[in-house]
Short mmCIF file of C-alpha atoms and ligand atoms in Angstrom, two decimals:
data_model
loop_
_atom_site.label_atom_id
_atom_site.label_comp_id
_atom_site.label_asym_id
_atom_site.label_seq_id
_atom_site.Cartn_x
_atom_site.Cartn_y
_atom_site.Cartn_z
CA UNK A 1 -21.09 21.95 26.00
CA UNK A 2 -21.89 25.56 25.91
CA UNK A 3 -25.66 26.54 25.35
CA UNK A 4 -26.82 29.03 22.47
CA UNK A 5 -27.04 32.78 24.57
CA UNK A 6 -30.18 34.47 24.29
CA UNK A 7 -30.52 35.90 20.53
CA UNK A 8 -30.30 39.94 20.29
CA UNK A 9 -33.24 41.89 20.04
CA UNK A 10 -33.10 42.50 16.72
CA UNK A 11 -36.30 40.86 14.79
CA UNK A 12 -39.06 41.46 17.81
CA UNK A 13 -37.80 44.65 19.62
CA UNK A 14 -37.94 43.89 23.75
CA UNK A 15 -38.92 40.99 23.82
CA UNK A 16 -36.07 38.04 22.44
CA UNK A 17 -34.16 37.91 26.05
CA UNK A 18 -37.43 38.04 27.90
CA UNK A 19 -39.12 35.06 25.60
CA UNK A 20 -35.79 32.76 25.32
CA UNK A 21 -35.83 32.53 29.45
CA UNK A 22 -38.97 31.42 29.86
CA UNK A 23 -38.75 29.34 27.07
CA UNK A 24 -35.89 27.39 28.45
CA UNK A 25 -37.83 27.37 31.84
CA UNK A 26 -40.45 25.59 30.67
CA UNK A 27 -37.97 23.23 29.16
CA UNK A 28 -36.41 22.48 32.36
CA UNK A 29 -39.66 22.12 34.08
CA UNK A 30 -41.18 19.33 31.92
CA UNK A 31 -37.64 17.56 31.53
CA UNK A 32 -37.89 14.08 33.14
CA UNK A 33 -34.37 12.73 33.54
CA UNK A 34 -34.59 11.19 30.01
CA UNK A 35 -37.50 12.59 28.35
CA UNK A 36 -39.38 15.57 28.02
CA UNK A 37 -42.89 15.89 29.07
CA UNK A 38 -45.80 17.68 26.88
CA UNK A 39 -47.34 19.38 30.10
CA UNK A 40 -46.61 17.99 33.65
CA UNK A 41 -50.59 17.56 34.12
CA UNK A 42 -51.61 16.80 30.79
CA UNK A 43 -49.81 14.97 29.22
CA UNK A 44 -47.45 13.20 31.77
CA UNK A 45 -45.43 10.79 29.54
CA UNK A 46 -43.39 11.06 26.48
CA UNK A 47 -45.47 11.80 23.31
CA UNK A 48 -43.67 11.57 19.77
CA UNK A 49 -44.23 14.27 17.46
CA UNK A 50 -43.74 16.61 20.71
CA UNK A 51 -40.27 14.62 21.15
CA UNK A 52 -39.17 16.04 17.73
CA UNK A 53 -40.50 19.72 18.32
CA UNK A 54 -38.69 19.53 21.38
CA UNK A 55 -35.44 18.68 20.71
CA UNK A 56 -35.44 21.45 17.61
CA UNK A 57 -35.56 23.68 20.58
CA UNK A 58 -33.55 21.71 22.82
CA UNK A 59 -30.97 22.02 19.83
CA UNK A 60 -30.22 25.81 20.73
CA UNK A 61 -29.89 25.16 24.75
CA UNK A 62 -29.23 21.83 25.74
CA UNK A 63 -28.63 19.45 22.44
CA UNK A 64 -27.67 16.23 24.94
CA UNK A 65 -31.01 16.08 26.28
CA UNK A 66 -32.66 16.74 22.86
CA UNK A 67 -30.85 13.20 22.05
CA UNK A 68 -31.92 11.42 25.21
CA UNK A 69 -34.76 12.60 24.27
CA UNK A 70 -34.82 11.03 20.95
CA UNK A 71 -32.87 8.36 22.13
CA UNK A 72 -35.71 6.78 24.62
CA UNK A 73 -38.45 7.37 21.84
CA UNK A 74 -36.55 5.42 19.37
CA UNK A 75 -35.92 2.62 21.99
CA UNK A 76 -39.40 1.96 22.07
CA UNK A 77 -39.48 1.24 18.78
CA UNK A 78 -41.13 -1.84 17.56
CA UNK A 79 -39.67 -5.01 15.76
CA UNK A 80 -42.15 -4.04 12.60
CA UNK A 81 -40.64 -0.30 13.02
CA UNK A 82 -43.52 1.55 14.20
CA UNK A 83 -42.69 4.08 16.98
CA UNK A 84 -44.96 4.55 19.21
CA UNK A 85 -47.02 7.70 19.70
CA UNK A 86 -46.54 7.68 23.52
CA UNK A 87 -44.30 5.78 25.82
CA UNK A 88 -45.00 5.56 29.30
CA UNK A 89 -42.91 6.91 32.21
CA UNK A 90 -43.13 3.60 34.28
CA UNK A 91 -43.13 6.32 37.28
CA UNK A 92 -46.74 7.52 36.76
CA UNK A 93 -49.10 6.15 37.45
CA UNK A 94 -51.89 4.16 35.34
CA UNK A 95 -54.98 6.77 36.44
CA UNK A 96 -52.86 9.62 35.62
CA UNK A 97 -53.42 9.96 31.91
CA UNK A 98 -55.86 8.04 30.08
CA UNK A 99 -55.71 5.52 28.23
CA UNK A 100 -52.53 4.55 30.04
CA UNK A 101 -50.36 1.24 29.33
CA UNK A 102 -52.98 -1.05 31.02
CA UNK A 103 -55.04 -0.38 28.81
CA UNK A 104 -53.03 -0.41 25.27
CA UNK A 105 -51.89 -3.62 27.06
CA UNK A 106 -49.53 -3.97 24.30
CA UNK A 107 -47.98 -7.15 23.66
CA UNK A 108 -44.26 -8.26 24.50
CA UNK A 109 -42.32 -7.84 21.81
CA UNK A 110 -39.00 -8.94 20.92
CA UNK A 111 -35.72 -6.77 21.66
CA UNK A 112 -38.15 -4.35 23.23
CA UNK A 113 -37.26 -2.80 26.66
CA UNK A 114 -39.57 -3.15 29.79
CA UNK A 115 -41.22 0.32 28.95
CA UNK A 116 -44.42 0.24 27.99
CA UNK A 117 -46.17 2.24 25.06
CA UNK A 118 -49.18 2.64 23.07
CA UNK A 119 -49.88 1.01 19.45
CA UNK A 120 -50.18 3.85 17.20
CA UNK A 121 -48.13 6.41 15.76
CA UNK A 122 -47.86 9.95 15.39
CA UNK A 123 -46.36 12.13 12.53
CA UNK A 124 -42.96 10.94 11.62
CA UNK A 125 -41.08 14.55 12.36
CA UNK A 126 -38.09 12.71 14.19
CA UNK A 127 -35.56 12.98 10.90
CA UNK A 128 -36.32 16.44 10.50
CA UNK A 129 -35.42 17.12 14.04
CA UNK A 130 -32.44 15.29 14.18
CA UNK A 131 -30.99 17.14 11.38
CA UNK A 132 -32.03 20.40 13.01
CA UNK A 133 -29.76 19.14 15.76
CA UNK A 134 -27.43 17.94 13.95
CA UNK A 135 -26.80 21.49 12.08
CA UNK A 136 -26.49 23.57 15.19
CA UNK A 137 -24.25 20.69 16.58
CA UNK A 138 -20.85 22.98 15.95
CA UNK A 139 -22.10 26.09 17.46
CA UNK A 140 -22.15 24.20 21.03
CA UNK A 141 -18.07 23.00 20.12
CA UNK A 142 -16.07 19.82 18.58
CA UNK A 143 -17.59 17.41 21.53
CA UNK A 144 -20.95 18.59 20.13
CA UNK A 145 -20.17 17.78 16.81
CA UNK A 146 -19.01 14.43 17.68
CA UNK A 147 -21.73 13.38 20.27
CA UNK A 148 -24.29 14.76 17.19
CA UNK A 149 -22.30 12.05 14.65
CA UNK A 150 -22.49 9.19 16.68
CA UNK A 151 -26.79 9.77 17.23
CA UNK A 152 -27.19 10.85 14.22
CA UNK A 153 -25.42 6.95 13.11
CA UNK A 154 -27.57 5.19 15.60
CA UNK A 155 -30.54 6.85 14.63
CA UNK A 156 -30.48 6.92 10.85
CA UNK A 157 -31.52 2.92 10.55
CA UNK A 158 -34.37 3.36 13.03
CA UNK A 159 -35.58 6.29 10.93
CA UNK A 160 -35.42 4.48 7.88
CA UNK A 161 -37.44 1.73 9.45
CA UNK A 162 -39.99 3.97 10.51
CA UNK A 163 -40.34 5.41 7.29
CA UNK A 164 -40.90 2.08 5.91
CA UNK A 165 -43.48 0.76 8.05
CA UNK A 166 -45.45 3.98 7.51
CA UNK A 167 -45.19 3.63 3.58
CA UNK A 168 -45.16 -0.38 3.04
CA UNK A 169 -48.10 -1.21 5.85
CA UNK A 170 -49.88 1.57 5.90
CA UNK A 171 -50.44 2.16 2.31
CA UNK A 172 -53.61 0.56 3.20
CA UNK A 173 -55.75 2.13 -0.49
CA UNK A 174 -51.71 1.41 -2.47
CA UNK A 175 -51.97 4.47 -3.75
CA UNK A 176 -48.61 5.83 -2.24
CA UNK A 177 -49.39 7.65 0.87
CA UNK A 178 -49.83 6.72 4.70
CA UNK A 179 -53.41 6.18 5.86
CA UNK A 180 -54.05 6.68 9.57
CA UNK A 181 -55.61 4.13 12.09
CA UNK A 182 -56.94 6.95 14.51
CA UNK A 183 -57.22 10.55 14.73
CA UNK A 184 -54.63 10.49 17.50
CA UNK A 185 -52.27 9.86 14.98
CA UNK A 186 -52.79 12.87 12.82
CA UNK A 187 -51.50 14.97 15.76
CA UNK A 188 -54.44 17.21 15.08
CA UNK A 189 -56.73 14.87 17.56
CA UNK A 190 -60.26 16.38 16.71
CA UNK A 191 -60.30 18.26 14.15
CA UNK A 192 -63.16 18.44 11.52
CA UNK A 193 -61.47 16.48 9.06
CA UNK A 194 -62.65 13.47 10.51
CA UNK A 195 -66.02 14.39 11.13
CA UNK A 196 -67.09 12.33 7.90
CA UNK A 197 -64.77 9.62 8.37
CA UNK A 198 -65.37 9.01 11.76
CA UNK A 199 -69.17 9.32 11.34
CA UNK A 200 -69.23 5.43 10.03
CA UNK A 201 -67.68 4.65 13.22
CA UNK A 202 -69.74 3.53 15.83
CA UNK A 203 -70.22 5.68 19.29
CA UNK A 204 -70.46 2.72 22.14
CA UNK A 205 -71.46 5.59 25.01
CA UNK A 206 -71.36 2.64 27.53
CA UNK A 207 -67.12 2.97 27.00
CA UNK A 208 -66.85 5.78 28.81
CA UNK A 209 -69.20 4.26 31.89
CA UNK A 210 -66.28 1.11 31.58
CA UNK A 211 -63.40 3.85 30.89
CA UNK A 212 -63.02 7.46 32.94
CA UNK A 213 -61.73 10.11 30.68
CA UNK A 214 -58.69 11.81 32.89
CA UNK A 215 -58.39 14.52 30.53
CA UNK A 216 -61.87 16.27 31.86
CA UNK A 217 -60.48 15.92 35.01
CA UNK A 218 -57.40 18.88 34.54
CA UNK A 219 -58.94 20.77 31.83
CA UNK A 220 -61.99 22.53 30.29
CA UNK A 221 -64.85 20.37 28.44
CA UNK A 222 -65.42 22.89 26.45
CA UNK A 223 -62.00 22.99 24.82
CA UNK A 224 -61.56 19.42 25.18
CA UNK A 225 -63.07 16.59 22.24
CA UNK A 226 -66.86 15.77 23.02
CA UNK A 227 -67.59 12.55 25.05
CA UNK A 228 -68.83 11.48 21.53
CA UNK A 229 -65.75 12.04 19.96
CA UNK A 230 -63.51 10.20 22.88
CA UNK A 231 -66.11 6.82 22.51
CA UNK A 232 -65.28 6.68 19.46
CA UNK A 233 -61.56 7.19 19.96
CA UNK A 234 -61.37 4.59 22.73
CA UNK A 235 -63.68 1.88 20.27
CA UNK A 236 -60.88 2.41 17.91
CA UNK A 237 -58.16 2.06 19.79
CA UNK A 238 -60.05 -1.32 21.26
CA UNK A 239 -60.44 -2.77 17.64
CA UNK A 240 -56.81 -1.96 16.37
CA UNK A 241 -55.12 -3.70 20.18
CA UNK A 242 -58.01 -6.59 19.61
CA UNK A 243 -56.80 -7.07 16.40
CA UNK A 244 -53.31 -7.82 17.64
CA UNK A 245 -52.35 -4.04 16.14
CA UNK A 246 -51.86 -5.57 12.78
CA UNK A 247 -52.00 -3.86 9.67
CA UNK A 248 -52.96 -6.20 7.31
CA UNK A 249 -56.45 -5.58 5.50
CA UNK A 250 -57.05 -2.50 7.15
CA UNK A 251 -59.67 -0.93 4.99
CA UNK A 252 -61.52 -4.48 5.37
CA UNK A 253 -60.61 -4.52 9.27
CA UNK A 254 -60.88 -1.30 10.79
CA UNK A 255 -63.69 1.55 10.61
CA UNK A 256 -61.09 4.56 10.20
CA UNK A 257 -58.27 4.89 7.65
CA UNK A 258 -58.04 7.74 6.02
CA UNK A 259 -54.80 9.74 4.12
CA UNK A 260 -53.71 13.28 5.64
CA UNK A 261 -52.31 15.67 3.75
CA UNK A 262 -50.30 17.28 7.15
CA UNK A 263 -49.02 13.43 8.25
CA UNK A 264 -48.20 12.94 4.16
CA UNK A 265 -46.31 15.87 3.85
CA UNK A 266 -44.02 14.86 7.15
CA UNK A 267 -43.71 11.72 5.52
CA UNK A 268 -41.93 13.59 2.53
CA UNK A 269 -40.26 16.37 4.10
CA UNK A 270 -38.15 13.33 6.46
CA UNK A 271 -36.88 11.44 3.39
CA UNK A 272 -35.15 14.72 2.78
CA UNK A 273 -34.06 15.11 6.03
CA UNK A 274 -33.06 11.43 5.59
CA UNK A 275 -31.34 12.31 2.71
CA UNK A 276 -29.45 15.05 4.38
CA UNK A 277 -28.37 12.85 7.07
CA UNK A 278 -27.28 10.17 4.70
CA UNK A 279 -25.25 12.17 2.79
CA UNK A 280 -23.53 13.48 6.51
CA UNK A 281 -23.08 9.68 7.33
CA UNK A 282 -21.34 9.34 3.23
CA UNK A 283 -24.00 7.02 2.23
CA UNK A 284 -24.66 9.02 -1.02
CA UNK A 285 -26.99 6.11 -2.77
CA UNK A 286 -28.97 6.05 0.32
CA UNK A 287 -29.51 9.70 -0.09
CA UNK A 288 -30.57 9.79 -3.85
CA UNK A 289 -33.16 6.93 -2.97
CA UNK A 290 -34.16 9.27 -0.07
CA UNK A 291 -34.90 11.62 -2.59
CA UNK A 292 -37.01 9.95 -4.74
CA UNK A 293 -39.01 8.71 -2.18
CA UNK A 294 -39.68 12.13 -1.32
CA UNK A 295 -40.58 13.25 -5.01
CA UNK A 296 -42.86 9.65 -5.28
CA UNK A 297 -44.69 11.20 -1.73
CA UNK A 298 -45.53 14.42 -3.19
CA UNK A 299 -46.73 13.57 -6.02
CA UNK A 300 -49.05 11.09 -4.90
CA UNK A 301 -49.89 13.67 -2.22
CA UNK A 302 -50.63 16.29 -5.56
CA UNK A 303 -52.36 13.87 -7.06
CA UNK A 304 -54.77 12.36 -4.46
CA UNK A 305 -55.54 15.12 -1.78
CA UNK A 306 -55.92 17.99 -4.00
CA UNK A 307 -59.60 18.52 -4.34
CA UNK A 308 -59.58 20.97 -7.84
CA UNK A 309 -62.73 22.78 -7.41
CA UNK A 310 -61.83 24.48 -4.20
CA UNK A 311 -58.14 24.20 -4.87
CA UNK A 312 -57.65 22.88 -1.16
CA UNK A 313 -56.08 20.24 -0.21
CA UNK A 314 -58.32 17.75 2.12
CA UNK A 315 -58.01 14.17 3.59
CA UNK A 316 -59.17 11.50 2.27
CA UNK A 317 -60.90 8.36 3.66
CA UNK A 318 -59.48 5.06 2.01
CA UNK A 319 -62.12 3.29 2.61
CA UNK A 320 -64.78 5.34 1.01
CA UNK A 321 -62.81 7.24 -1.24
CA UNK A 322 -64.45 10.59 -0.10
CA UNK A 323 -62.48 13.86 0.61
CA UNK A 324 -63.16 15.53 3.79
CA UNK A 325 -65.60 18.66 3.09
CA UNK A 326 -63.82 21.06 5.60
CA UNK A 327 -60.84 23.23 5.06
CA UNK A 328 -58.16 22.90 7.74
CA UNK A 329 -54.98 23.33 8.67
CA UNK A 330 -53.84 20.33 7.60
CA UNK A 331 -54.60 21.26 3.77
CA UNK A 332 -51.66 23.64 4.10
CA UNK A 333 -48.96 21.68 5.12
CA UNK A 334 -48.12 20.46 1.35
CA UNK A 335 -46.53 23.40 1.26
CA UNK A 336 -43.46 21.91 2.85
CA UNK A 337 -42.58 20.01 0.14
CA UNK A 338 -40.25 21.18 -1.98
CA UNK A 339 -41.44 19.64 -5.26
CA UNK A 340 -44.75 20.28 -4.88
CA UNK A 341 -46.36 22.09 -8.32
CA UNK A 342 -46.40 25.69 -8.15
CA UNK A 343 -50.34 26.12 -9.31
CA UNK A 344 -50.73 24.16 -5.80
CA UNK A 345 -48.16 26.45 -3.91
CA UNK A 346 -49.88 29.31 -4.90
CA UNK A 347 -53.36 28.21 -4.38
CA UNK A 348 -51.85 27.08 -0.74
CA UNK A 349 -50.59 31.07 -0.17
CA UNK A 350 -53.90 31.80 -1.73
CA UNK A 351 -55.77 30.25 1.13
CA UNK A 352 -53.24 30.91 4.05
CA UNK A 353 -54.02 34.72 2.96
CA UNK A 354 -57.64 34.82 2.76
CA UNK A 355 -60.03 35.75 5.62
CA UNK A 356 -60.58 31.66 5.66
CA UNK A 357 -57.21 31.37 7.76
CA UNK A 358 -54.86 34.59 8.09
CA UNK A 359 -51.14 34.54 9.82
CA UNK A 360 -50.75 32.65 12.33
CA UNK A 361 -53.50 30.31 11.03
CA UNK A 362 -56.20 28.84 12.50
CA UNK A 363 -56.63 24.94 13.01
CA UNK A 364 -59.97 25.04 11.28
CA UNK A 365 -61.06 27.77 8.73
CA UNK A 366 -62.83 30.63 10.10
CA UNK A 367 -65.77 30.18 7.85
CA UNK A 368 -66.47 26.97 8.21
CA UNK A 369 -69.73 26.06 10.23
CA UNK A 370 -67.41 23.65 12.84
CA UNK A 371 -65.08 26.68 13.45
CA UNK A 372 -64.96 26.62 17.30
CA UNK A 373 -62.68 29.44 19.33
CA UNK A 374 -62.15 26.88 22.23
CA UNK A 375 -62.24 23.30 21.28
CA UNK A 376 -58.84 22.08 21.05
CA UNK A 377 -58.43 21.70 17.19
CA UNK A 378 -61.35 22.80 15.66
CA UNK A 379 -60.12 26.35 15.78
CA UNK A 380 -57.57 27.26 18.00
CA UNK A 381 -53.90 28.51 16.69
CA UNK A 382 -51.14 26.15 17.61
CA UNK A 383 -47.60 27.41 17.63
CA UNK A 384 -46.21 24.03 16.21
CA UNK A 385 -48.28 23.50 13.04
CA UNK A 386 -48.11 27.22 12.50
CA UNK A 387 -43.93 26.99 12.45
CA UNK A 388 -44.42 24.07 9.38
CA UNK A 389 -46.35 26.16 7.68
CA UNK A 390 -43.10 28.86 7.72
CA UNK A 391 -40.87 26.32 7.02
CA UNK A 392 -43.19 25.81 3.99
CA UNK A 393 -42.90 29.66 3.12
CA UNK A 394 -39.25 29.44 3.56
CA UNK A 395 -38.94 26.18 0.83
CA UNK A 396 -40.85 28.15 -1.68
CA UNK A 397 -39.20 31.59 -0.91
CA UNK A 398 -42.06 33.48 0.72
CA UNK A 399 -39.88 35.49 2.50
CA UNK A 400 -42.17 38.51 3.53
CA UNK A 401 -45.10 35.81 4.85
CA UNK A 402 -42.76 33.90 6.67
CA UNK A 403 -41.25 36.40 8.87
CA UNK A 404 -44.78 38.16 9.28
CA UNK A 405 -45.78 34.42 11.00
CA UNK A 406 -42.45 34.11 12.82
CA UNK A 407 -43.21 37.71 14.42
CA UNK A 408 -47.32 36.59 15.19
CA UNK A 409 -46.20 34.18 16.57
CA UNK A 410 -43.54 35.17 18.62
CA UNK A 411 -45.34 38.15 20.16
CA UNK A 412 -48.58 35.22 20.88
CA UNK A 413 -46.60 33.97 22.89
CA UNK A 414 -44.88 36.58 24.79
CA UNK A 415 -48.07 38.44 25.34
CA UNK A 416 -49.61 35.26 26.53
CA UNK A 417 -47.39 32.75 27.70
CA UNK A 418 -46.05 28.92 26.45
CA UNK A 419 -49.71 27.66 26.22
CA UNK A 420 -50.63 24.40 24.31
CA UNK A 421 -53.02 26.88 22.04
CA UNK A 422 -54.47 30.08 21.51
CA UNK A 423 -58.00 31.84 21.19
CA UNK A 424 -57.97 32.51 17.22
CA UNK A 425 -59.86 35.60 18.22
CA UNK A 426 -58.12 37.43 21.04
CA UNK A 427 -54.82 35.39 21.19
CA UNK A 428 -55.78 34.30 24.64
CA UNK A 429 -53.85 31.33 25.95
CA UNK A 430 -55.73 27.95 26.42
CA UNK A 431 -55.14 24.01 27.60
CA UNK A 432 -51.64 23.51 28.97
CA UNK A 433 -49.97 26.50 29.88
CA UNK A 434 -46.34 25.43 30.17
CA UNK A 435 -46.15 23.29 26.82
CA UNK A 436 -43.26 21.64 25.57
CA UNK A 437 -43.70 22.36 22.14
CA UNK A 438 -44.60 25.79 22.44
CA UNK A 439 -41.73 26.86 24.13
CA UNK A 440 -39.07 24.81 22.09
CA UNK A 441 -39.99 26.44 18.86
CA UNK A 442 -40.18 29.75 20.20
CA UNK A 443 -36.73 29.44 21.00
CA UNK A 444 -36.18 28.39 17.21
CA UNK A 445 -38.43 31.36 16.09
CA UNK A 446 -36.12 33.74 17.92
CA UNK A 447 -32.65 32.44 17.13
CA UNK A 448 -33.22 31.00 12.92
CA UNK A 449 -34.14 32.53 10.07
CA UNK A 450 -32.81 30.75 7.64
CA UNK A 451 -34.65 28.53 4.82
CA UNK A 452 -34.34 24.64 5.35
CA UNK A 453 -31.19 23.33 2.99
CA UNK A 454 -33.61 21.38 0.45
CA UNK A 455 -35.60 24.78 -0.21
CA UNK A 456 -35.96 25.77 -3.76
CA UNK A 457 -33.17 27.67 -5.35
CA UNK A 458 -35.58 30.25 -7.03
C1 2M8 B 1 -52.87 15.78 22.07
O1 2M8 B 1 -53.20 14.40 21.94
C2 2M8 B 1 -53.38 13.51 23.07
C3 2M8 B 1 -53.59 12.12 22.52
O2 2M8 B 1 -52.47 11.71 21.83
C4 2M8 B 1 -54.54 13.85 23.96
O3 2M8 B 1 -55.40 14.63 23.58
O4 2M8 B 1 -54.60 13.27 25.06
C5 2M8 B 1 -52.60 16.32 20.64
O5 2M8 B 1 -52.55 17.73 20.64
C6 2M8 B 1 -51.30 15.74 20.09
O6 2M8 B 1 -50.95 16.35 18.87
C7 2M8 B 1 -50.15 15.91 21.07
O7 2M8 B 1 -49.03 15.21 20.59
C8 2M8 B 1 -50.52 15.41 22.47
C9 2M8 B 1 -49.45 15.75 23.51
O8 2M8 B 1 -49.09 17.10 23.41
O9 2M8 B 1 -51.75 15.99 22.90
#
């Protein structure tokens, strides 16, 4: 199979041929015979949101390994249809990331293969990625096109059953959208909009005397969550295992659940992914219900995270009921969704444009009193939520915006490097500086500029 060549220059004068080398580089560095690595020091297993923004890039250069790639995620999938948000390459070892497979110590469970993972999810971007494959399938030639059929067939079910363990057990207020069991599962690890929600949960310092934090150990505290944050993290993830990782009576049972607009939206945006792939696979009923589903999401999204006075959109905790105070990142990603009102769209473009975020956006607005340049998510630009935010200009036909972010970002990176993030500020690189991510949607920045299918025909 014949890789993508490097684009022209045409978009970002000097600098495509440059970029799209390095890019695949980095790929090649953090590819582990049958997954892809985050960071080699960082993050040395397989993570699963990172699996999905990987293979879009891997789509362009390499599409076999972007379905290995899928492929071992999806084989860690549990009987209840949860995928995990890491699984562990058995060939590192336990101290090298923490909290590491000893300590998820999760259960055996049936049909399961001997490779361990942790308990929790992550956003459920896998469908979306699969179709990205899937459509660049016939530019790499016919065996392409067939290897892409037969994944795309094994895959589809295990999608679906993802999908419905995130919307039938962890509807935990039944109001129609996902709540979360741990920041960790947002993606978006610290970021302010769990300040509130994670306040009620309890800080056991004495954890992290019992428990080393390995992430201190290859990066900077200061751009890394506070050891207050990471007891709390680690109490969480100790109430979730001791509770067997059930999901029943979660609000009643566990200290954090709360609905996020940015894991919400991915919800939606992959039943029209699955939709897409169902109709490829001729399962055209499967594909209307798809559909709905994805119209049911967004509106319950529209209706339950939009916060009218501000006109943001904000996560909210279902057990309290609250909305988070703070305006992030994640209050943009509605925008993905195609049938999302167009008072909201607007007030989305509204905000994206103001001096609260700017292109590329912030994690965190500017304004806001826990805006931090360094620490990880509470202010930093990331490349990956920064390319769902275009795809959300692209759905709603904001051309002009969405190649201004596709060229910020772009040139981020080339004048700094594949980091994991960037100084809001001065664009400086920070944490990881060959990241997975990073470089796989760069090489999707450079070579795509057209809108997703399911984008709005106006
Ligand atoms: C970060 O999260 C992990 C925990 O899952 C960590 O901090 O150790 C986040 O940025 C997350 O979104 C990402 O998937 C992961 C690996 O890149 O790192």
């Amino acid at each position: 199979m014949r890789p993508y060549p490097p684009p022209s220059p045409v978009a970002v004068p000097d600098l495509s041929a440059e970029l799209w080398k390095s890019a695949v580089r980095v790929l090649d560095t953090n590819w582990s015979g049958d997954h892809t690595v985050p960071s080699r020091r960082l993050y040395p297993h397989q993570w699963s949101w990172d699996a999905a923004f990987i293979a879009v890039g891997l789509a362009y250069v390499n599409p076999t390994r972007a379905w290995r790639d899928l492929h071992n995620l999806f084989e860690a999938q549990w009987p209840d249809g949860r995928v995990p948000h890491i699984v562990f390459d058995p060939a590192t070892a336990e101290d090298d990331y923490f909290p590491g497979p000893g300590f998820w110590n999760v259960p055996v469970l049936a049909g399961r293969p001997a490779r361990r993972s942790t308990g929790i999810v992550q956003p459920p971007l896998h469908a979306l990625a699969a179709w990205e494959v899937y459509r660049h399938a016939s530019a790499h030639g016919a065996a392409c096109v067939s290897e892409a059929r037969t994944e795309l067939a094994w895959l589809y079910p295990r999608l679906v059953r993802q999908q419905e363990y995130l919307t039938e057990r962890r509807d935990a207020a039944g109001a129609g959208l996902a709540s979360i069991v741990h920041p960790w599962e947002s993606g978006l690890d610290n970021s302010p909009a769990w300040d509130q929600a994670l306040s009620e949960v309890p800080a056991d310092m004495s954890l992290l005397d019992r428990y080393q934090r390995r992430d201190l150990a290859v990066s900077e505290a200061a751009h890394r969550p506070t050891d207050q944050d990471y007891a709390r993290y680690v109490g969480l993830i100790l109430n979730y295992r001791d509770g067997g990782y059930s999901d029943t009576e979660l609000v009643q049972r566990h200290p954090f659940a709360v609905e996020c607009p940015s894991f919400n939206s991915i919800l939606g945006v992959a039943e029209l992914a699955l939709a897409q792939i169902a109709g490829v696979l001729g399962r055209t009923s499967d594909a209307r219900r798809h559909r709905d589903r994805a119209r049911e999401i967004t509106a319950a999204i529209s209706r339950r995270l939009w916060e009218p006075e501000t006109r943001t959109f904000r996560a909210r905790d279902a057990r309290t009921g609250r909305l988070s105070p703070v305006r992030c990142v994640s209050g943009l990603m509605p925008l993905m969704l195609p049938d999302l009102p167009a008072d909201q769209v607007q007030a989305i473009m509204a905000e994206a444009r103001s001096e609260r975020f700017g292109l590329p956006a912030p994690s965190v607005d500017r304004t806001d009193e826990s805006f931090d340049t360094h620490r990880y998510w509470r202010g930093p630009v990331w490349v990956n939520v920064n390319w769902l935010l275009r795809r959300g200009m692209q759905v709603h036909g904001f051309r002009g915006e969405a190649e201004q972010l596709r060229r910020a970002m772009l040139r981020l990176v080339h004048e700094h490097g594949h980091y994991e993030y960037f100084h809001p500020e001065s664009g400086a690189g920070l944490g990881a500086p060959t990241f997975g991510w990073t470089a796989a949607l760069c090489l999707d920045l450079l070579a795509d500029r057209s809108a997703p299918a399911y984008a709005r025909a106006d």
